[in-house]
């Protein structure tokens, strides 16, 4: 069974895709239940396996179905009672491998992240960057003002051998304020700016790797069967490229490179 919190209409598609991917990964009978309806239902046949979207759904599922195997997915950190789960964050090594493929001359990476981002995720991103020989420059921000100041710093320091990665949710603080100045500087100087949000690519960032929710559902089904320990970052991704930005900053992105992306803006 897939259990999820109440979602606004634009996000219903995410639940549908998770459910579809989960169904592709298992032959068991499946159901789906919103969190607010969980305790209102009578369960004559409680599920043996549950995929819970988010920490609140995990806690409710553990309480409602104490004999079930409950897997939390799309969580920032592993709930205390859980032995394994799927993160809401994309595996950093995938993002940086894509950056290296498109921009082989990049030498330093500004990693702008929220102050409360999981420490282990930041360490994994740093290790991935250093394995590629990139100079690691992390900048933690806690609010819109700090994010704007970080962008001003990058605008003053970044060169043609720099790259900037806005980790998930940073630009969502206010995309109308934060995105235009960094895109203008990116184009003027010639350095890539990337993120974890597909919408930012349409607005001028070079590329983003975002969760492929069908792949997330499929991975959840596989993890239920394998029972691996720990929290795993997402490896099933949707790749989005802005080809116009690639040309503007001087990257040679041809048909072979574009073929690796799921969506291209031009």
Coordinates of C-alpha atoms in Angstrom, one line a residue, residues 89-99 111 120-129 131-132 136 165 167 194 196 209 233-235:
X89 CA 17.3 14.3 -2.6
X90 CA 19.0 13.2 -5.8
X91 CA 22.3 11.4 -5.5
X92 CA 25.0 14.1 -5.7
X93 CA 27.4 12.1 -7.7
X94 CA 24.9 12.0 -10.6
X95 CA 24.6 15.8 -10.6
X96 CA 28.3 16.3 -10.6
X97 CA 28.9 13.7 -13.3
X98 CA 26.5 15.5 -15.5
X99 CA 28.3 18.8 -14.7
X111 CA 27.5 24.7 -3.4
X120 CA 25.5 13.6 5.5
X121 CA 24.1 14.8 2.2
X122 CA 26.5 17.7 2.2
X123 CA 29.4 15.4 3.0
X124 CA 28.4 13.1 0.1
X125 CA 28.3 16.1 -2.3
X126 CA 31.7 17.3 -1.1
X127 CA 33.2 13.9 -1.6
X128 CA 31.8 13.6 -5.1
X129 CA 33.1 17.1 -5.9
X131 CA 36.7 13.0 -6.4
X132 CA 36.3 15.0 -9.6
X136 CA 34.6 22.8 -2.9
X165 CA 25.0 24.5 -7.7
X167 CA 20.8 22.7 -3.9
X194 CA 22.7 24.3 -12.0
X196 CA 17.6 20.5 -8.5
X209 CA 18.4 16.7 -12.2
X233 CA 19.6 9.0 -2.3
X234 CA 17.5 9.0 -5.5
X235 CA 19.2 7.6 -8.6

